[in-house]
């Protein structure tokens, strides 16, 4: 793969993950304006989301923007970081992901699994 092809692949991948580059730059500029501790928290969440978050560009962009909104408001109000994320930051981020993953492949497969088990167990069709 040439450098040009590789660069195109990386650009397409990033667009898939983060969506529109303009939105991504705006998000990054907002995060840069946060107080250092809030910025560090958002950057930690961002790293986690890059690995485990929704892979749909639009959902990802909205999720990142909403995280920025949340932390901007919290910083303005002086809300402590632990009050935002709670005692388990992983669970906090996983809940965010679940809220943005409704139309994604994983959510559909989870629903299919739940339906299959319910049918197999005779639930919902009058059988016991």
XYZ file of C-alpha atoms in Angstrom:
128
model
C 0.000 0.000 0.000
C 1.486 3.332 -1.048
C 1.636 6.346 1.269
C -1.165 7.948 -0.755
C -3.359 4.856 -0.498
C -2.550 4.494 3.198
C -3.353 8.157 3.833
C -6.679 7.739 2.036
C -7.467 4.652 4.092
C -6.628 6.430 7.350
C -8.714 9.438 6.337
C -11.696 7.223 5.447
C -11.305 5.302 8.710
C -11.182 8.489 10.784
C -14.212 9.854 8.944
C -16.042 6.623 9.743
C -15.056 6.796 13.411
C -15.265 10.519 14.126
C -17.438 11.810 11.304
C -16.983 15.150 9.613
C -13.480 16.596 10.098
C -14.899 20.066 10.685
C -17.053 18.765 13.558
C -14.030 16.929 14.967
C -11.886 20.085 14.901
C -14.656 22.081 16.560
C -14.997 19.427 19.258
C -11.217 19.400 19.856
C -11.167 23.211 20.098
C -13.932 23.079 22.715
C -12.070 20.465 24.745
C -8.895 22.547 24.588
C -10.792 25.417 26.269
C -11.771 23.313 29.297
C -9.931 23.705 32.603
C -7.001 21.237 32.777
C -8.667 18.626 35.024
C -11.883 18.581 32.984
C -9.861 18.456 29.764
C -7.860 15.484 31.090
C -11.095 13.675 31.977
C -12.605 14.307 28.536
C -9.394 13.167 26.834
C -9.498 9.956 28.879
C -13.110 9.380 27.838
C -12.153 10.165 24.248
C -9.363 7.542 24.274
C -11.767 4.935 25.620
C -14.412 5.828 23.042
C -11.893 5.538 20.217
C -11.423 1.901 21.186
C -14.895 0.888 22.344
C -17.359 3.534 21.162
C -19.825 3.423 18.279
C -18.150 3.146 14.890
C -20.770 5.180 13.034
C -19.328 8.605 12.221
C -22.505 10.565 12.967
C -23.186 8.790 16.262
C -19.555 9.159 17.292
C -19.470 12.856 16.475
C -22.686 13.448 18.421
C -21.386 11.455 21.355
C -18.110 13.390 21.513
C -19.972 16.701 21.211
C -22.346 15.729 24.004
C -19.425 14.788 26.245
C -17.938 18.223 25.548
C -21.311 19.859 26.378
C -21.549 17.943 29.627
C -18.066 18.875 30.767
C -18.398 22.509 29.648
C -21.531 22.877 31.779
C -19.943 21.045 34.690
C -16.851 23.259 34.545
C -19.020 26.399 34.402
C -21.042 25.192 37.397
C -18.003 23.952 39.320
C -19.370 20.385 39.408
C -16.665 17.960 40.580
C -15.523 15.436 37.973
C -16.438 12.464 40.183
C -19.958 13.855 40.438
C -20.169 13.674 36.645
C -18.689 10.224 36.040
C -19.395 8.593 39.394
C -17.194 6.023 41.055
C -16.932 3.839 37.933
C -15.858 5.858 34.881
C -15.997 2.755 32.662
C -19.667 2.194 33.502
C -20.339 5.899 32.905
C -18.845 5.694 29.408
C -20.475 2.332 28.663
C -23.856 3.891 29.488
C -23.073 6.764 27.111
C -22.212 4.229 24.410
C -25.468 2.354 24.985
C -27.380 5.607 24.485
C -25.723 6.168 21.093
C -25.600 2.585 19.927
C -29.343 2.004 19.466
C -29.267 1.722 15.687
C -25.943 -0.052 15.469
C -25.071 -3.621 14.629
C -24.273 -4.580 18.216
C -27.626 -3.318 19.505
C -29.507 -5.242 16.807
C -27.615 -8.427 17.609
C -28.249 -8.000 21.343
C -31.967 -7.641 20.643
C -31.916 -10.706 18.378
C -30.202 -12.726 21.100
C -32.717 -11.622 23.731
C -35.634 -12.432 21.396
C -34.219 -15.836 20.485
C -33.748 -16.786 24.133
C -37.244 -15.552 25.041
C -38.771 -17.613 22.216
C -36.691 -20.670 23.143
C -37.766 -20.361 26.761
C -41.402 -20.138 25.687
C -41.797 -16.577 26.974
C -44.174 -14.176 25.309
C -46.023 -16.746 23.212
C -48.350 -18.160 25.851
C -46.198 -21.227 26.531
C -44.466 -21.773 29.847
